[in-house]
Coordinates of C-alpha atoms in Angstrom, one line a residue:
X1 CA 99.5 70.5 74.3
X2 CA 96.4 69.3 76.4
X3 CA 98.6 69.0 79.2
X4 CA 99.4 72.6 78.5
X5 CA 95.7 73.6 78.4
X6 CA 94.9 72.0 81.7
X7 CA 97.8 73.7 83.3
X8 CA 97.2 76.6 82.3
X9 CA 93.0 76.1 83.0
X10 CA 94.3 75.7 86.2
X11 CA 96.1 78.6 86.7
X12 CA 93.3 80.8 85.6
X13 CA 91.1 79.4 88.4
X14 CA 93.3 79.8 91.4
X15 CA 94.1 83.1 90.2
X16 CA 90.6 83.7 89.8
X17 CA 89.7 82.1 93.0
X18 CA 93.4 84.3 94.9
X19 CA 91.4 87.5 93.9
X20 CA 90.2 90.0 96.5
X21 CA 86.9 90.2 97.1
X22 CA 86.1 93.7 97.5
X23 CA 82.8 94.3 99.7
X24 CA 80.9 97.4 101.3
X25 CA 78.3 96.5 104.0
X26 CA 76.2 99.4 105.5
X27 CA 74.2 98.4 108.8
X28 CA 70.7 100.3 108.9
X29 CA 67.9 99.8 112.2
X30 CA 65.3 98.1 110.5
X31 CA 62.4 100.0 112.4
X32 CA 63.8 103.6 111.4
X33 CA 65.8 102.8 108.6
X34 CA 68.5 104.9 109.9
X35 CA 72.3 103.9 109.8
X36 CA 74.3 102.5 112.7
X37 CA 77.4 103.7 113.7
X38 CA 79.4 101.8 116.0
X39 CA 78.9 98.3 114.6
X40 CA 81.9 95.8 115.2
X41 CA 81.6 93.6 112.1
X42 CA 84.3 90.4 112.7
X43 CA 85.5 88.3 109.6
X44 CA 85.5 85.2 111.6
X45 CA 88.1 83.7 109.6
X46 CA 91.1 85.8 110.3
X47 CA 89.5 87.7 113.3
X48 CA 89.9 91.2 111.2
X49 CA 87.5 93.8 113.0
X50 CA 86.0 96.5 111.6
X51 CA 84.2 98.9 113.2
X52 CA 81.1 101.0 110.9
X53 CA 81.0 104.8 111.0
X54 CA 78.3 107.6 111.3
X55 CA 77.1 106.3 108.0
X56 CA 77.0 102.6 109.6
X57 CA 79.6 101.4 106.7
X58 CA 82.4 98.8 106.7
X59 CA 84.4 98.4 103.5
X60 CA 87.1 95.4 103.3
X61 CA 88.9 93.1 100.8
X62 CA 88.9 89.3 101.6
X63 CA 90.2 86.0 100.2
X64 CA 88.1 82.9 99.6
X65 CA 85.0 82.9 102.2
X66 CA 84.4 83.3 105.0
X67 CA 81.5 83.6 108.2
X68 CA 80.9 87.3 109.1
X69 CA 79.6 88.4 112.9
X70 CA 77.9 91.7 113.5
X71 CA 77.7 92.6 116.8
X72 CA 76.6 95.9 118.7
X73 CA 75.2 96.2 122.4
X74 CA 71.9 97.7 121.4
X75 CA 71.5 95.4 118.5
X76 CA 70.4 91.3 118.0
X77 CA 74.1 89.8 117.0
X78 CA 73.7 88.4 113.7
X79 CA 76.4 86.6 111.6
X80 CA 76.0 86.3 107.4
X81 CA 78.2 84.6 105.1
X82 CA 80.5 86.4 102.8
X83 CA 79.4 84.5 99.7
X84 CA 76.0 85.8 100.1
X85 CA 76.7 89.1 99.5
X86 CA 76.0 89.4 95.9
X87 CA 76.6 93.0 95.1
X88 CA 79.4 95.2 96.2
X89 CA 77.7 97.6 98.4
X90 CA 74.6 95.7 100.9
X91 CA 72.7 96.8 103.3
X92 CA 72.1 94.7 106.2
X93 CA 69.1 96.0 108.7
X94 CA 69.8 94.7 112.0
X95 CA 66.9 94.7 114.8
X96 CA 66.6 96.4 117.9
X97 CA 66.7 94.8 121.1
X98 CA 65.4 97.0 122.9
X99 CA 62.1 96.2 125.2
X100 CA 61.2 99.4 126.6
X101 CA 61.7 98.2 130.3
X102 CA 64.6 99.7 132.1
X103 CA 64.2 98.6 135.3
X104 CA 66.1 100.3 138.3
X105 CA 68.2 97.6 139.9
X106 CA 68.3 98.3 144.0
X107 CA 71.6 97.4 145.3
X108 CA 72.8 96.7 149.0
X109 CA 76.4 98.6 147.8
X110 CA 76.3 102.2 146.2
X111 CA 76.9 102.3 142.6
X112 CA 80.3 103.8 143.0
X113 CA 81.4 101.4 145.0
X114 CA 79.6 98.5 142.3
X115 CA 81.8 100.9 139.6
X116 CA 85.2 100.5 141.6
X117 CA 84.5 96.5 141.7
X118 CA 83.4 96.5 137.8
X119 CA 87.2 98.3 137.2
X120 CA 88.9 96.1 138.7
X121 CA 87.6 92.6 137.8
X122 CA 88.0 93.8 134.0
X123 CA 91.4 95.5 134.7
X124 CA 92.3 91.1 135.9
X125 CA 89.9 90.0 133.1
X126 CA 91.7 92.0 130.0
X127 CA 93.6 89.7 128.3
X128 CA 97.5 89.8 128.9
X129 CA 99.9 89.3 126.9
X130 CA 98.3 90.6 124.2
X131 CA 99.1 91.9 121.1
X132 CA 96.9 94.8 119.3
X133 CA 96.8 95.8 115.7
X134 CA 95.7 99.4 116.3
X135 CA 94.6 102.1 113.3
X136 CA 94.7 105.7 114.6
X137 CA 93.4 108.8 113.1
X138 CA 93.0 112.1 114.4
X139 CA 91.8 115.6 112.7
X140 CA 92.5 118.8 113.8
X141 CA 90.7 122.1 113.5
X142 CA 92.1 125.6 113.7
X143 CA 89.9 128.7 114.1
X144 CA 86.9 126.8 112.3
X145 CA 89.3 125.5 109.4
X146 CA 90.5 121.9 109.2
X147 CA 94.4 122.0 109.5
X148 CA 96.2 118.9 110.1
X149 CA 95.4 114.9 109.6
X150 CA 97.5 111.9 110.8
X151 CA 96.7 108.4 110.8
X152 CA 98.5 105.1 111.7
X153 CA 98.5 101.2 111.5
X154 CA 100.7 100.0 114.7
X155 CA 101.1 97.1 116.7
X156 CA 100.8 97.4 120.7
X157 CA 102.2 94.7 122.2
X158 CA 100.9 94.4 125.9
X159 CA 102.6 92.7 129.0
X160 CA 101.1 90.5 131.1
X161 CA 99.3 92.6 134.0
X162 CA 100.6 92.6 137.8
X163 CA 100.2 95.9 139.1
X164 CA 100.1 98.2 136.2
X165 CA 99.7 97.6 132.0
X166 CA 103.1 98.2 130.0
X167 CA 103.1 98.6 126.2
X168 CA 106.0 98.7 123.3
X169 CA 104.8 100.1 120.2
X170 CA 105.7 99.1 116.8
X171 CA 104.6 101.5 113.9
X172 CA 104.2 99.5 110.6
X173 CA 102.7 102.5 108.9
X174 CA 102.0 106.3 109.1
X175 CA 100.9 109.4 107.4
X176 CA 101.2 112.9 108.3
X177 CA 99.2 116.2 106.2
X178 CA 99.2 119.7 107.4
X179 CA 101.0 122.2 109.6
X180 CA 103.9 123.5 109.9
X181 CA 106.5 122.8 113.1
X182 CA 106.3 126.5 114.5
X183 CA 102.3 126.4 114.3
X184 CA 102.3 122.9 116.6
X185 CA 101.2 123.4 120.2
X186 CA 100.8 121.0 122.8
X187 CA 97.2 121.4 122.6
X188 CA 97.4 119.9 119.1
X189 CA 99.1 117.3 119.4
X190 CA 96.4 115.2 120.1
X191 CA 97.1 110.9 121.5
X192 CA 99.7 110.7 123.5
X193 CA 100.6 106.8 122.4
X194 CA 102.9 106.0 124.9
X195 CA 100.4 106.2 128.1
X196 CA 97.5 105.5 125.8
X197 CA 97.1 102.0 125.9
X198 CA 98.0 101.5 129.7
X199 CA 95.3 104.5 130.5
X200 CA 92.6 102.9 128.1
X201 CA 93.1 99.1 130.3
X202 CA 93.4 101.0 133.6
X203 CA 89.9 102.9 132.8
X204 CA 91.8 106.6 133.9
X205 CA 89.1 108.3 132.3
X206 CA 86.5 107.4 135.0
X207 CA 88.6 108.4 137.6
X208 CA 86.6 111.8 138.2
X209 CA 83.3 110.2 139.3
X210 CA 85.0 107.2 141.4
X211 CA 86.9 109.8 144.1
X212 CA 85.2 110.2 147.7
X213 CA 83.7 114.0 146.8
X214 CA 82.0 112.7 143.5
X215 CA 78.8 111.1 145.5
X216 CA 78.7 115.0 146.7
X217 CA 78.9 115.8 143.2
X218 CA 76.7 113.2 141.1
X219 CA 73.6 111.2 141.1
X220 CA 74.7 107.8 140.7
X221 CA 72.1 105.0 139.4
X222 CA 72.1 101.2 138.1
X223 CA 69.3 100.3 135.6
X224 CA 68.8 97.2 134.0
X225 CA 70.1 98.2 130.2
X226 CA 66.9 97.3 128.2
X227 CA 68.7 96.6 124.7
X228 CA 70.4 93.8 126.1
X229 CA 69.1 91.6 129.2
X230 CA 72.8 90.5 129.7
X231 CA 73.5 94.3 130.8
X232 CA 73.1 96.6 133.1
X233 CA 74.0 100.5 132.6
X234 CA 75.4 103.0 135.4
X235 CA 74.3 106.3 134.4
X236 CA 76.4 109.0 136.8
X237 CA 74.6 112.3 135.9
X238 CA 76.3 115.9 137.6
X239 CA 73.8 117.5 140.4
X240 CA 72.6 120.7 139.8
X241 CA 74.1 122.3 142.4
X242 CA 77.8 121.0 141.4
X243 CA 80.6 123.1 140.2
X244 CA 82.7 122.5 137.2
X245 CA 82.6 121.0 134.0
X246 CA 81.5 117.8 134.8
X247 CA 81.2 115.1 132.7
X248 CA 77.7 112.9 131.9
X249 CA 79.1 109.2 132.5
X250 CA 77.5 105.9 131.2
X251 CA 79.0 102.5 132.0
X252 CA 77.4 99.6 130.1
X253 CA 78.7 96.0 131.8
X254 CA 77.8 92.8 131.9
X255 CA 76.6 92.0 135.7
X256 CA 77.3 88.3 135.5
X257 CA 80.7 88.4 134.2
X258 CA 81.2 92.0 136.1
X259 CA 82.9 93.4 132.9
X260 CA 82.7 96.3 131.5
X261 CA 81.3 96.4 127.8
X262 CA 81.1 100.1 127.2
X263 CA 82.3 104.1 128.8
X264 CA 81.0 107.0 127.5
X265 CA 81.8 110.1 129.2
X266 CA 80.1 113.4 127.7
X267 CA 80.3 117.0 128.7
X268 CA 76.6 118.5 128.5
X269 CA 75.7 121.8 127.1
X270 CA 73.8 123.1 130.1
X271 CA 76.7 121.9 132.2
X272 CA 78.4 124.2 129.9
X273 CA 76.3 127.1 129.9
X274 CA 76.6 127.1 133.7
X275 CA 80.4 127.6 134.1
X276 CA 82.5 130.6 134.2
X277 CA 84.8 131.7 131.3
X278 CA 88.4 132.3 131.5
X279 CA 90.3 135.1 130.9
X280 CA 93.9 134.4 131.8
X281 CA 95.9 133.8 129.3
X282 CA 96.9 130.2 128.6
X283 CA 93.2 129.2 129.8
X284 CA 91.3 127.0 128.1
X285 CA 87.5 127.3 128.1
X286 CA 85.9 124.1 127.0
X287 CA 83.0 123.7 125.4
X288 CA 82.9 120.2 123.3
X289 CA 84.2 117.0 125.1
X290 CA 82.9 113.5 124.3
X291 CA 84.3 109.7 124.9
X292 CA 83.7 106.3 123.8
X293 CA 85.5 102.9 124.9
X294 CA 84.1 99.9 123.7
X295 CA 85.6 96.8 125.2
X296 CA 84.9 93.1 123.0
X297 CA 84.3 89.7 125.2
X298 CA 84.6 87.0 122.7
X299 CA 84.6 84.2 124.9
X300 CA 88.0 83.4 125.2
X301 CA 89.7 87.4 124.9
X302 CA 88.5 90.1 126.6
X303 CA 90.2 93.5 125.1
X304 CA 89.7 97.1 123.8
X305 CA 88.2 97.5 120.4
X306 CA 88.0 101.2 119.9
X307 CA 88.1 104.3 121.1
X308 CA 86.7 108.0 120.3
X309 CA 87.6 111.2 121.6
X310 CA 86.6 114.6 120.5
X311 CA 87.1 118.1 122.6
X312 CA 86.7 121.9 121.5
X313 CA 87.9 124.6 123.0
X314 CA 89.1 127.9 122.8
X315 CA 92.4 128.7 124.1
X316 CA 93.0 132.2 125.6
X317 CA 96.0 134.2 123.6
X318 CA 97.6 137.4 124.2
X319 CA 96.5 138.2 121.2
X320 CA 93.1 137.3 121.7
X321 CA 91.5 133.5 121.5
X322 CA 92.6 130.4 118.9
X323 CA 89.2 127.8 118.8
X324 CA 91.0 124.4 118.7
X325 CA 89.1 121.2 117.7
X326 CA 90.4 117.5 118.0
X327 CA 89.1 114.3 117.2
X328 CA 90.7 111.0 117.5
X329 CA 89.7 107.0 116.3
X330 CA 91.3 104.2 118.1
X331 CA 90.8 100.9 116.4
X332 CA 91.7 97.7 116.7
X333 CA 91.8 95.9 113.7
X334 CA 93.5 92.3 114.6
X335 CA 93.5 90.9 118.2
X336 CA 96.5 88.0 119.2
X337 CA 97.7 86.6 122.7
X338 CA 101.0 85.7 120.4
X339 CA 103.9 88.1 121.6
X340 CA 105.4 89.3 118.5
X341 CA 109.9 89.6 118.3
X342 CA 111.6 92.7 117.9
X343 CA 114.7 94.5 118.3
X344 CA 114.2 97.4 120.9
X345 CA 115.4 100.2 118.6
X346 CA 112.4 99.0 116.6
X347 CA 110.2 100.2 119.5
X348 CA 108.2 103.4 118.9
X349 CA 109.1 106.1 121.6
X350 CA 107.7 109.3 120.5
X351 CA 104.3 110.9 122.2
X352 CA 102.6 111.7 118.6
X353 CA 103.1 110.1 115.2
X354 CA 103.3 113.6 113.5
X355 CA 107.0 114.0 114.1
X356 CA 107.8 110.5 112.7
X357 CA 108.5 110.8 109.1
X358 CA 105.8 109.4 106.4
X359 CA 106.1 105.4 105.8
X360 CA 103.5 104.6 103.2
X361 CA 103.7 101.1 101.6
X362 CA 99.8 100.4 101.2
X363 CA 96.9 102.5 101.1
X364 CA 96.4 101.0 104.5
X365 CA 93.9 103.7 105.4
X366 CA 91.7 102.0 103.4
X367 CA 91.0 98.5 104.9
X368 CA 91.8 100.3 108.1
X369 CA 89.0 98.9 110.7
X370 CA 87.0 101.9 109.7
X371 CA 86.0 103.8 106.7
X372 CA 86.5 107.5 105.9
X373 CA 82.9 108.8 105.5
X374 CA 82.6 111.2 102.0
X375 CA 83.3 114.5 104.7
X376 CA 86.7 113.3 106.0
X377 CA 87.9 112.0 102.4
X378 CA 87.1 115.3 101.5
X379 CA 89.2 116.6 105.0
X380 CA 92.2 114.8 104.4
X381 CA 92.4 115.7 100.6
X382 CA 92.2 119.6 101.1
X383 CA 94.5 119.3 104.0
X384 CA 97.0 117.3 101.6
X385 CA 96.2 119.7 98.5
X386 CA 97.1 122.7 101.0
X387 CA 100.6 121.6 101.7
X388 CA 102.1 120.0 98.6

């Protein structure tokens, strides 16, 4: 009988000790008290990222304990230990870095030659073979009306880099709300994952500003980046007198390690306001288009940690004109240099996940890398109420 008790003591304690912990953290400034979105938050133990969202909050489950890194280029890195975190929901304030100093750094070469350099050092410095535990999600708005919702847990596996990046893709799980076959366009379908991967490690999105005409085009400078003394920022900024839409271009990198930490391109209002609009039909006049790549050095792996796109437009109809809006996440959630096995059958081919049929075996989406603020739960229900 006591031998009983004990067992079964036992029992109750690793079950006890098995169980999830369930914990919110929501990262604030601590001069403005404002949240901070953009936060990679690493659970040192099993390298799971996270990454916190306009309401600077991370939600995740964990067993046991573990140390807990907070990272984010404007902010002091500060790491915390799970067991410290008493209550469900904290808030942790991180401080500021910056030191009001951003000093312009005079250089022999011109910045777009420094930006060609910067591309490919990290293009030899990304780590490869790699393997990429990637959460996707991407909304979809129609004529002011929120239509259509996928999202993804997958697994790109990258080669080891010669000339170019290549990628297989393995899709563990996927959802899909909202239209209809006959109402998809091209314009909507949003990621294209097979060349996704390979353009994100190549850096095609600064193309644009490193061509010969761009120094006609923009006003490139280098300035010392004054959140972080390790970095310096390239801002590339169109001239007034250029034609186009032309995208605003910062580069954050790390001049010692000439790597780059951080590309945001953004398509400015006045930019905007100065071009012509279309009237042929199948034209597309732009106004809304914003990027963000954030690349992770953790001192052994250098490699992508998420992406953000977002681009409005109205497309030009017989009819008359259909307003499209899209906006994508790209997360990485788990980083390996382990290849992974599979049968090539297994390998996901397809440009979109919204053609590949639902596989839901978790509520993946919650534990994703990054939490659904209260707005896009709200999305993705009434999209999914709307087409039961």
């Amino acid at each position: 009988m006591k031998k009983f008790v004990v067992l079964f003591f036992l029992i109750i304690v690793g079950v006890v000790h098995a169980q999830k912990v369930d914990k919110v953290i929501i990262l604030k400034d601590a001069e403005t008290n404002l949240p901070i979105e953009d936060v990679t938050v690493v659970l040192l133990k099993t390298k799971q990222l996270f990454l916190s969202n306009v309401e600077g909050k991370v939600s995740f489950d964990f067993n046991g304990n573990t140390n807990i890194q907070i990272s984010h280029t404007s902010y002091i890195t500060t790491t915390v230990r799970l067991s410290n975190l008493k209550d469900k929901e904290t808030i942790i304030f991180l401080k500021n870095n910056v030191n009001d100093l951003e000093e312009i750094i005079i250089t022999k070469q011109h910045p777009q030659k420094i930006l060609l350099s910067l591309i490919e050092n990290s293009k030899k410095k990304l780590t490869t073979p790699s393997r990429l535990k990637i959460y996707s999600r991407e909304f979809f708005k129609i004529n002011g009306e929120y239509s259509y919702y996928n999202d993804g847990l997958m697994n790109f596996q990258i080669s080891e880099y010669s000339k170019k990046f290549n990628t297989d893709i393995l899709v563990e799980q996927n959802r899909s709300f909202g239209l209809v076959d006959a109402n998809v366009t091209n314009d909507l379908l949003g990621y294209n994952l097979n060349d996704i991967m390979e353009n994100y490690y190549n850096f095609k999105y600064l193309n644009p500003v490193l061509e010969p005409k761009a120094k006609k085009d923009y006003d490139f400078l280098i300035k010392g980046y004054s959140p972080n003394k390790d970095y310096y920022i390239i801002t590339i900024i169109p001239l007034d007198e250029a034609k186009g839409l032309l995208d605003d271009v910062n580069v954050i990198y790390d001049y010692k390690k000439k790597i780059i930490i951080e590309a945001t391109t953004f398509l400015n209002p006045s930019t905007v306001s100065k071009s012509d609009e279309k009237t042929a039909v199948g034209s597309k006049n732009i106004y809304k288009s914003n990027f963000k790549n954030i690349y992770k050095f953790d001192g052994s792996a250098y490699y992508l940690v998420s992406s953000k796109e977002e681009i409005g437009f109205d497309l030009i109809e017989k009819k008359g004109k259909k307003n499209i809006e899209v906006r994508n996440y790209f997360v990485t959630t788990n980083f390996s240099n382990q290849n992974y096995s599979f049968k090539e059958s297994d390998v996901f081919k397809d440009k979109t996940l919204f053609n590949k049929k639902n596989v839901i075996l978790t509520d993946y989406w919650n534990v994703s890398g990054i939490t659904a603020t209260k707005e896009e739960v709200e999305i993705i229900d009434s999209i999914k109420d709307l087409h039961k």
